[in-house]
Every structure is written in structure tokens, then in C-alpha cells.
Short mmCIF file of C-alpha atoms and ligand atoms in Angstrom, two decimals:
data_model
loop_
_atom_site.label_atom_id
_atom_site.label_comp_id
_atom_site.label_asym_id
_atom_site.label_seq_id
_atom_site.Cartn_x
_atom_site.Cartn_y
_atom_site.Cartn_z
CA UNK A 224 -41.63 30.18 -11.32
CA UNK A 225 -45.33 31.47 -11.97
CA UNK A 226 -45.46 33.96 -15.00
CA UNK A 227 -47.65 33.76 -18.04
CA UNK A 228 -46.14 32.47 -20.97
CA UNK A 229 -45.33 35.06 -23.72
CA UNK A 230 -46.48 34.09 -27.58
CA UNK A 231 -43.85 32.72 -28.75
CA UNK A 232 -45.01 34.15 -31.87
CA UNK A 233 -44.51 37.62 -31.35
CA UNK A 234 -41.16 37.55 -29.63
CA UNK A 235 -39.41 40.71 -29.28
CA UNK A 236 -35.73 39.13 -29.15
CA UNK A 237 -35.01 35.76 -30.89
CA UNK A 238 -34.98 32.80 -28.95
CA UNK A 239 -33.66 29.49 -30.29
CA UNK A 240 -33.33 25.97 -28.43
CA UNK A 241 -29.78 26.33 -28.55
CA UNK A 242 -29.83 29.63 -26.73
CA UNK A 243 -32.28 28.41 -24.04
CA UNK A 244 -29.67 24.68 -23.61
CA UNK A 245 -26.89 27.33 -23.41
CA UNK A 246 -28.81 29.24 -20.97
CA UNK A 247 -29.67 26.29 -19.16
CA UNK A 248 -26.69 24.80 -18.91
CA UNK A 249 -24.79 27.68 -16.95
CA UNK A 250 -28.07 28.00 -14.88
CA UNK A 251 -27.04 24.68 -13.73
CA UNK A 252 -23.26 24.59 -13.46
CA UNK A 253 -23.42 28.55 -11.37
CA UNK A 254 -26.60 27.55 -9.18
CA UNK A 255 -27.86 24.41 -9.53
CA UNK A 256 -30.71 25.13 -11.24
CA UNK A 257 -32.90 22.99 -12.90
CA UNK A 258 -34.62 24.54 -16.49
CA UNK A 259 -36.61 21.32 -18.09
CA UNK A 260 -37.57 22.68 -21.72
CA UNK A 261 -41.07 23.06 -20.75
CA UNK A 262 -39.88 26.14 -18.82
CA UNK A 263 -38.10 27.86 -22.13
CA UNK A 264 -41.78 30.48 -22.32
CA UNK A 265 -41.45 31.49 -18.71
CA UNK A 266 -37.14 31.77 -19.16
CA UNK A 267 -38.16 33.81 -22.07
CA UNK A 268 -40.41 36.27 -20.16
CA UNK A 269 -38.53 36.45 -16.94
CA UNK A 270 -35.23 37.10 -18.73
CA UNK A 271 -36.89 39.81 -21.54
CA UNK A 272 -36.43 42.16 -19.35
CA UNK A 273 -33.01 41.70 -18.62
CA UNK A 274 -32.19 42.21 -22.06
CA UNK A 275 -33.77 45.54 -22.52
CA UNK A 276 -32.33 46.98 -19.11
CA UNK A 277 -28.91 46.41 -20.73
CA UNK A 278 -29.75 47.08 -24.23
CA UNK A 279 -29.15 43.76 -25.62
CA UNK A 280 -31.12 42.66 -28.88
CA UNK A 281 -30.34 39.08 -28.56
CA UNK A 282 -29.98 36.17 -26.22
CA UNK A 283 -27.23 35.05 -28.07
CA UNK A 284 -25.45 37.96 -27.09
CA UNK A 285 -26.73 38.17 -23.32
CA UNK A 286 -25.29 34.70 -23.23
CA UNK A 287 -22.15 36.50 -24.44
CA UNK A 288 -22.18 39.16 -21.60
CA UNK A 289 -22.95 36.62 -18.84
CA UNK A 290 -19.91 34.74 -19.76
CA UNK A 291 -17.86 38.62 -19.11
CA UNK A 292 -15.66 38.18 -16.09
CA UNK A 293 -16.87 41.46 -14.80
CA UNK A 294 -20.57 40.55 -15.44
CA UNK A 295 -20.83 38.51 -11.53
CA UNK A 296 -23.92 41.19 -10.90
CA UNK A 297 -25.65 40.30 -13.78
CA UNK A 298 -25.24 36.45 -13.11
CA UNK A 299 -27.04 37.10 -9.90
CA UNK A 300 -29.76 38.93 -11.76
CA UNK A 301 -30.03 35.79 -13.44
CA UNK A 302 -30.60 33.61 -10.52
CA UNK A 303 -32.96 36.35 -9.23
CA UNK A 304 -35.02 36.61 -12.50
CA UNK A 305 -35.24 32.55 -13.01
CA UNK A 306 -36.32 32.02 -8.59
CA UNK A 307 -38.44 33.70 -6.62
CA UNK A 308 -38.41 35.21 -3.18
CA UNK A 309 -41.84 34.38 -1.75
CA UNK A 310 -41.64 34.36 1.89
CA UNK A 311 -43.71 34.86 4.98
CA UNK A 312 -43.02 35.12 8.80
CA UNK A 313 -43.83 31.34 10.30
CA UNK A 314 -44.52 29.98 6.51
CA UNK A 315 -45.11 26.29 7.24
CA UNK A 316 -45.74 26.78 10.99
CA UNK A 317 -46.10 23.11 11.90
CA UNK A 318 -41.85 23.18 11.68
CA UNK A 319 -41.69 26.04 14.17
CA UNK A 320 -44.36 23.68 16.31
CA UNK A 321 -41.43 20.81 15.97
CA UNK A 322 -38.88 23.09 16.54
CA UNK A 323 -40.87 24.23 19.93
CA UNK A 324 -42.05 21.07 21.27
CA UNK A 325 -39.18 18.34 19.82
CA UNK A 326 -36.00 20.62 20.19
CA UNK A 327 -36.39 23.31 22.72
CA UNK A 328 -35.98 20.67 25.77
CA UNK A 329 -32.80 19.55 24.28
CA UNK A 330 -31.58 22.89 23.36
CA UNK A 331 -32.35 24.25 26.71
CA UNK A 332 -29.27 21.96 28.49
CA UNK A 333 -26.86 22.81 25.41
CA UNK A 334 -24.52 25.44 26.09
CA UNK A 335 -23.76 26.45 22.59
CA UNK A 336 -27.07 26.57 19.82
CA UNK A 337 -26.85 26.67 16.28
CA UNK A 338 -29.60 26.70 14.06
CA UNK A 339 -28.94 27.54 9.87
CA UNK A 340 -31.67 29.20 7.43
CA UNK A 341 -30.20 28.38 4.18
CA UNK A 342 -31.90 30.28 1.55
CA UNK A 343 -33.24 32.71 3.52
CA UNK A 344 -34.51 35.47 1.20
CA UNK A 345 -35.45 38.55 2.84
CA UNK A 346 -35.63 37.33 6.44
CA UNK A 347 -38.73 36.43 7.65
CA UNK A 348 -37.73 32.67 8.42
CA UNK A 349 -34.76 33.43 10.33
CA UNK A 350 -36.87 35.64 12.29
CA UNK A 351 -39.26 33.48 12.42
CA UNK A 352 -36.54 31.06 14.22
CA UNK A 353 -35.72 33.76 16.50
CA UNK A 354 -38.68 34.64 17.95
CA UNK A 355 -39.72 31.15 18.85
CA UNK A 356 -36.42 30.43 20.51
CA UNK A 357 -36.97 33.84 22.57
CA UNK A 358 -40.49 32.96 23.48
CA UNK A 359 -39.75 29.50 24.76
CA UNK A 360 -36.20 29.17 25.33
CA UNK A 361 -35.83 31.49 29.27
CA UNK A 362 -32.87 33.93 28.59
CA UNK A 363 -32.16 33.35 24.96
CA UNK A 364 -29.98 36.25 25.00
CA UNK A 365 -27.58 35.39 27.24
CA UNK A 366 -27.22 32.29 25.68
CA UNK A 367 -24.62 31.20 22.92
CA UNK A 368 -27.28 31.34 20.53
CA UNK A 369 -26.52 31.94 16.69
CA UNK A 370 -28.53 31.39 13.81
CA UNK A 371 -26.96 31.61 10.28
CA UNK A 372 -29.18 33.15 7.68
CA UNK A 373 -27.65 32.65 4.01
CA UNK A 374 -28.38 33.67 0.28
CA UNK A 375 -27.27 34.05 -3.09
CA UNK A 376 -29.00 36.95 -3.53
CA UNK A 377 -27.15 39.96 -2.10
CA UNK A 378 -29.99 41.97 -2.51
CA UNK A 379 -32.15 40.06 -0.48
CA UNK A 380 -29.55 39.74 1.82
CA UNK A 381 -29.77 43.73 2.11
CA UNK A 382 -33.50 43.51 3.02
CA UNK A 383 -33.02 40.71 5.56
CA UNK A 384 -30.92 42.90 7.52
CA UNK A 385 -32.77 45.66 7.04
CA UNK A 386 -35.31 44.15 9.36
CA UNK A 387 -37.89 45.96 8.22
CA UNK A 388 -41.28 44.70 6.57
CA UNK A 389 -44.84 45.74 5.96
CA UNK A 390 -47.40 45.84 8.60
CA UNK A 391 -49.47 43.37 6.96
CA UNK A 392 -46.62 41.07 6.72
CA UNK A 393 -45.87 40.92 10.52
CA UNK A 394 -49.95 39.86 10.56
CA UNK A 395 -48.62 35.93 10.42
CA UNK A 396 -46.29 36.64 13.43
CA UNK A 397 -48.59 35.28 16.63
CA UNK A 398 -49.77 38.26 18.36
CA UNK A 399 -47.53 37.32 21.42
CA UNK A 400 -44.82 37.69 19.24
CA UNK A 401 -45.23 40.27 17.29
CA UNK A 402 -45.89 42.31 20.59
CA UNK A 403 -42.69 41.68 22.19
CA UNK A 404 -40.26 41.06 19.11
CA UNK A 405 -41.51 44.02 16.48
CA UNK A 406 -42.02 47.70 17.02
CA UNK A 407 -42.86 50.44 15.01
CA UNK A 408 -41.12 51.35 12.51
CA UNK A 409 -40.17 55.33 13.39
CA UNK A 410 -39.72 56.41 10.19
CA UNK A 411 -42.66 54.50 8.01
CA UNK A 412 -45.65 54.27 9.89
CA UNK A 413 -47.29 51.11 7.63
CA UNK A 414 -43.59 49.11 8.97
CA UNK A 415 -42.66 47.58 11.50
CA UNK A 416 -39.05 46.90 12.56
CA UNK A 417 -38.00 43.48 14.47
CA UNK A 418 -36.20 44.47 17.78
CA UNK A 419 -33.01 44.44 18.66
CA UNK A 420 -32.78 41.18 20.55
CA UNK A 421 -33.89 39.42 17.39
CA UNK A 422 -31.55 40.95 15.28
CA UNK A 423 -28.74 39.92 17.21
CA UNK A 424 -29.12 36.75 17.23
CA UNK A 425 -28.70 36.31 13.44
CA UNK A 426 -25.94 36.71 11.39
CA UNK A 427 -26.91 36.89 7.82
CA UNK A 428 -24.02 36.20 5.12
CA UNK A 429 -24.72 35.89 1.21
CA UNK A 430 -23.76 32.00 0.41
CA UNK A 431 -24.60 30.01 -2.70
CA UNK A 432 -25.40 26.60 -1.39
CA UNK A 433 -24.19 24.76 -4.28
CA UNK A 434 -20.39 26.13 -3.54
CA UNK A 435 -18.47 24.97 -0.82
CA UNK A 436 -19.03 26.19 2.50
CA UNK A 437 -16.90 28.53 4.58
CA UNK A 438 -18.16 26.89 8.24
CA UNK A 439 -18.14 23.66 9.93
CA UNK A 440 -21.24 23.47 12.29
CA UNK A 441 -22.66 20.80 13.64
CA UNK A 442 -25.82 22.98 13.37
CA UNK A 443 -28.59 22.03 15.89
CA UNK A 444 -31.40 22.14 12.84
CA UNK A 445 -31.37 23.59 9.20
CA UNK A 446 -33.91 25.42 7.47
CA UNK A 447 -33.71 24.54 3.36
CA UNK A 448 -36.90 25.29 2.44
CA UNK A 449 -38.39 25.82 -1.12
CA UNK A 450 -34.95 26.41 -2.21
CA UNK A 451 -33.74 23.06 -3.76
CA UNK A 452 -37.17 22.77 -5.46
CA UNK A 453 -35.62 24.71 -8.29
CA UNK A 454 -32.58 22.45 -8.32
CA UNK A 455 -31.67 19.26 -10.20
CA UNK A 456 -31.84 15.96 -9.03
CA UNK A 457 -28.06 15.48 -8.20
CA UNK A 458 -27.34 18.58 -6.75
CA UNK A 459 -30.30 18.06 -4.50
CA UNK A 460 -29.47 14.75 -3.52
CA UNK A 461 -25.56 16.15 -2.86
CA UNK A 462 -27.31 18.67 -0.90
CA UNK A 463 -29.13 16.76 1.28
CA UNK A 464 -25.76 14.53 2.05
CA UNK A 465 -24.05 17.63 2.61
CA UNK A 466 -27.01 18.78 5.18
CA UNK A 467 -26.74 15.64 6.73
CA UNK A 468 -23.02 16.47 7.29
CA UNK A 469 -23.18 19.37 9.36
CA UNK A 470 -25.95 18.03 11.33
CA UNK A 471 -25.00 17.28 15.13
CA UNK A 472 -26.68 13.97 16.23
CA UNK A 473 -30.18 14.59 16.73
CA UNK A 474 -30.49 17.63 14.55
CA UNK A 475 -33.39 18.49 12.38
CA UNK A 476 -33.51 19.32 8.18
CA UNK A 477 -36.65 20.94 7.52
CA UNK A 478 -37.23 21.21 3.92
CA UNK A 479 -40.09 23.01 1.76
CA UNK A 480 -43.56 21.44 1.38
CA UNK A 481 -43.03 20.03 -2.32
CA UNK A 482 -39.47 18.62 -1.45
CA UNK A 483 -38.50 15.35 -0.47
CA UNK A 484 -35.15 14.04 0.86
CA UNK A 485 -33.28 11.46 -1.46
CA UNK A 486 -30.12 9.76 -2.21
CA UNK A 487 -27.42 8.69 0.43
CA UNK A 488 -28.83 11.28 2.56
CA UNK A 489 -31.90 8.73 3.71
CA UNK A 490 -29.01 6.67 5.71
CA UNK A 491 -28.34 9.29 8.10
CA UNK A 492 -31.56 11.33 8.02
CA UNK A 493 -34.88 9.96 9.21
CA UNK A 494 -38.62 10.78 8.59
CA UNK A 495 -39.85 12.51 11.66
CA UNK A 496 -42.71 14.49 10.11
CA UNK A 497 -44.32 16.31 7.61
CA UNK A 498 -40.67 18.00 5.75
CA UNK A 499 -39.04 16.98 8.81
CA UNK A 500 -35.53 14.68 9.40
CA UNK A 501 -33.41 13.88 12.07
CA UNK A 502 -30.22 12.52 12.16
CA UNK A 503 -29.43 9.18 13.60
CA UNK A 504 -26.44 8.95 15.35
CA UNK A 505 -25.19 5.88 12.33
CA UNK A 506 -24.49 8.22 9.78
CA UNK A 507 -21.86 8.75 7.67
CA UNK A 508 -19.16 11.50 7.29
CA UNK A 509 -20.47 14.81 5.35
CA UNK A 510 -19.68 14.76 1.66
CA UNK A 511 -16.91 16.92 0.44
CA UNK A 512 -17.67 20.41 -0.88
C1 SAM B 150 -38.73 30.81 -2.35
S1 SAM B 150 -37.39 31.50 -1.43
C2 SAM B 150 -37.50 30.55 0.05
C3 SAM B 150 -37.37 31.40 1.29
C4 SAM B 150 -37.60 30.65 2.62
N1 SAM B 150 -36.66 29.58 2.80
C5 SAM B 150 -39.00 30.15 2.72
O1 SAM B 150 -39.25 28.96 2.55
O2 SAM B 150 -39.91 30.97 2.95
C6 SAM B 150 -36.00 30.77 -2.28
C7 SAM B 150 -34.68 31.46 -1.97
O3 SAM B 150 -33.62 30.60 -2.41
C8 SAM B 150 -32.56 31.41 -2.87
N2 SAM B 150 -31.68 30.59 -3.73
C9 SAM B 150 -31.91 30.11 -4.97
N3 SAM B 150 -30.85 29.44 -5.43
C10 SAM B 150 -29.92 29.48 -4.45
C11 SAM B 150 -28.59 28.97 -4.32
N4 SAM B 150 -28.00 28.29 -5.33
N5 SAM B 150 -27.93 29.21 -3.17
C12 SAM B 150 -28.51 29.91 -2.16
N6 SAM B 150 -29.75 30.42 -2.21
C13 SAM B 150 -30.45 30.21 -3.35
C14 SAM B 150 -33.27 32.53 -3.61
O4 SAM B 150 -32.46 33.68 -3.75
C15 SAM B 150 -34.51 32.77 -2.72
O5 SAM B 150 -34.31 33.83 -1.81
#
């Protein structure tokens, strides 16, 4: 999270320690999220404005409508208000260079390919995915070729299949790429649209990754990046075991540029590169969900 901090003394709803441990504490048992106290300024800004769109004039008592059975939406604003969705098209290109040069001979003999984006915001990674398998994979499209795009946030999950972004976004697709896998966007000139081919290779599906999971893989390589950053250490380390799990021999976890794989996970999953693991064939079986 990146916000200025309020003053604290000025508030315009009260906010007590036992509030923010309350608010804390389902932030961690619904998503996994990690708020240290340090973060209780930024909580307070992020979430301010959640209580004046529904007219609430205390945290006690948005702590009162989050616990509402019918209140699921607003739970999601949560998660939404306390993470971000910063994204780009290739973000982090040296894993798109791994997934090129280490992967693509190997997935060119499979017959089946299965690659996950987990936490994949409003699209651009799983895209990102798809367009290098088209440009070095010949016949990509004919292939058995899925990749699984998941989030918590519906409404992200709206935008990714929208397919649609900014002009200036598709500016960190290679110009190869961008040629042959974008086209105007008919109806909004400063858009562009990613083509058809792309889009049909993903199917995007709103998950939250600390639940259990409705698919068995193996996956051929997962994308998890800059998502468990805002979890805790246990879930994280879970996580990673359960990544590990649905691995095939072989496969690759890229994770975000400030994570780091821990726990269990290390016996299965090996350094091989910046963010990078692969599996080793002497792993374990996948921790239950
Ligand atoms: C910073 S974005 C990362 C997007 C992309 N992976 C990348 O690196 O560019 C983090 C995404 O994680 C999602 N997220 C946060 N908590 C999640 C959870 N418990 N389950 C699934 N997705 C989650 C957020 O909705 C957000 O879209």
C-alpha cells in the first residue's frame, strides 16, 4: 500500500487499536492479509472512504456491517481498498525471457500446456503469457493450450476480460507483439483491444488463493507475483507448498520481485533465477486445501 498517512489528529471517524486488531484480524482469516500496526494510518485512509460511501460514522460499526451475511461485496471492497492492482504488460520481463528460452523447448513436445496467473488483476500478465507462447511456440492455437488467470477481485476480473487497455499501456508490449496480438480498439480510439487468438487462450475465473482450489493441474509454470507480498508469513509459506503441489515436474513458480520462497516449499522447489523455481522431481505431495 502507498498512501499518505492521514493526521491522526484530525480524524473524521474514530479509530481505536481495538478496531484496527478487529479489522486486522478478519483481513487475515478472509484473505490472508497481513496488517502489522505500523499500517493502522494508511488502513485508516484507504478504508475512510468506505465508510462515507455507506454512511457509516464509525469503524466500530463498519466492523459490524462486514460481519452481515449479505455484506460478501463489501468484504471484497475491503480486500480491494487494503491491495492494490498495479500491473503492466511484461512487468518483470526477465520471467517471460525464462519462460521463452527455459520452457518453450519443453513445452513444444507436450501435448497438453498449462500455465496459471494467480492474482492476475486486470490482465495484462496473462496476456503477457499469451503472447509470448504465440510468438515462439509455431501453432499455439491449435494446441491444447490453457492458461488460468485468477482473482479475488471480481471487478478486476471484469476488466481482464474486457481485454481492453490504454494505448500507452500496450507501449511495454514489444512492438512485434503488440503488432500482431492488439488492434484498435473500434470504439475508443486511445484503446487498444488484444485479439482474438489471445483471448482464447485464457480462461479467467475469480479465485481467492487462500481458499481451496476447485482444479487439480499439474500446471506447466505459475505466475504469483506481488500477490503474497501482502500476506502473512504462514499463509505464504502454505502457499508456496500448495504451488509446489500443482506443479508438474519441471515446472516453474515465478513470484514478485520483493518475495521470496520459504518453508517446506524449498524441498521441492529450487532457485533457478532471479523470482524463479523449479520443481525437482523429489518432492513431496501438495498440501491439503
Ligand atoms: C499488485 S497486483 C499483482 C498483479 C500481477 N500479478 C503483477 O504482478 O503484475 C495484486 C493482485 O492480487 C490480488 N489479490 C490480493 N489478495 C488476493 C487473494 N487472497 N486471492 C487472490 N488474489 C488476491 C489483488 O486483487 C490484485 O489484483
Amino acid at each position: 500500500m502507498t498512501a499518505t498517512a492521514p493526521d491522526l489528529g484530525s480524524r473524521e471517524f474514530s479509530f481505536t487499536d481495538q478496531d484496527f486488531r478487529a479489522l486486522a484480524q478478519l483481513a487475515r482469516a478472509e484473505f490472508g492479509l497481513s496488517l502489522a500496526e505500523s499500517k493502522k494510518p494508511l488502513v485508516y485512509s484507504r478504508l475512510a472512504r468506505r465508510l462515507r460511501a455507506r454512511h457509516i460514522s464509525s469503524f466500530q460499526d463498519y466492523m459490524t456491517l462486514l460481519g452481515g451475511q449479505e455484506e460478501a461485496d463489501e468484504r471484497l471492497e475491503l480486500i480491494s481498498a487494503l491491495t492494490t492492482n498495479v500491473t503492466s504488460f511484461f512487468r518483470e520481463k526477465h520471467h517471460f525471457d525464462t519462460l521463452r528460452r527455459e520452457l518453450m523447448p519443453q513445452l513444444a513436445k507436450q501435448p497438453r500446456i498449462r500455465l496459471w496467473s494467480a492474482g492476475c488483476s486486470s490482465g495484462q500478465e496473462p496476456f503477457s503469457i499469451a503472447m509470448t507462447l504465440l510468438d515462439a511456440l509455431p501453432e499455439t492455437s491449435r494446441r491444447n493450450v490453457r492458461i488460468l488467470a485468477t482473482d479475488i477481485d471480481p471487478a478486476i476480473v471484469r476488466r481482464a476480460r474486457a481485454a481492453r487497455y490504454p494505448k500507452e499501456e500496450s507501449e511495454t508490449i514489444p512492438a512485434e507483439l503488440r503488432r500482431a496480438w492488439t488492434k484498435p480498439c473500434p470504439e475508443e480510439d486511445d484503446q487498444v483491444e488484444m485479439s482474438q487468438t489471445a483471448r482464447q487462450m485464457i480462461s479467467f475465473a475469480e479465485l481467492n488463493l487462500i481458499e481451496p482450489w476447485p482444479f487439480h493441474g499439474p500446471f506447466d509454470a505459475i505466475f504469483c507475483r506481488n500477490v503474497a507480498i501482502y500476506f502473512d508469513h504462514d499463509i505464504q509459506k502454505t502457499l508456496w507448498s500448495r504451488f509446489a503441489g500443482m506443479l508438474r515436474d519441471g515446472g516453474f513458480l515465478f513470484i514478485g520481485h520483493s518475495e521470496r520462497v520459504s518453508g517446506p516449499a524449498l524441498q521441492s522447489l529450487t532457485t533457478a533465477g532471479v523470482t524463479t523455481y523449479r520443481k525437482t522431481s523429489a518432492s513431496g505431495p501438495a498440501v491439503a486445501t
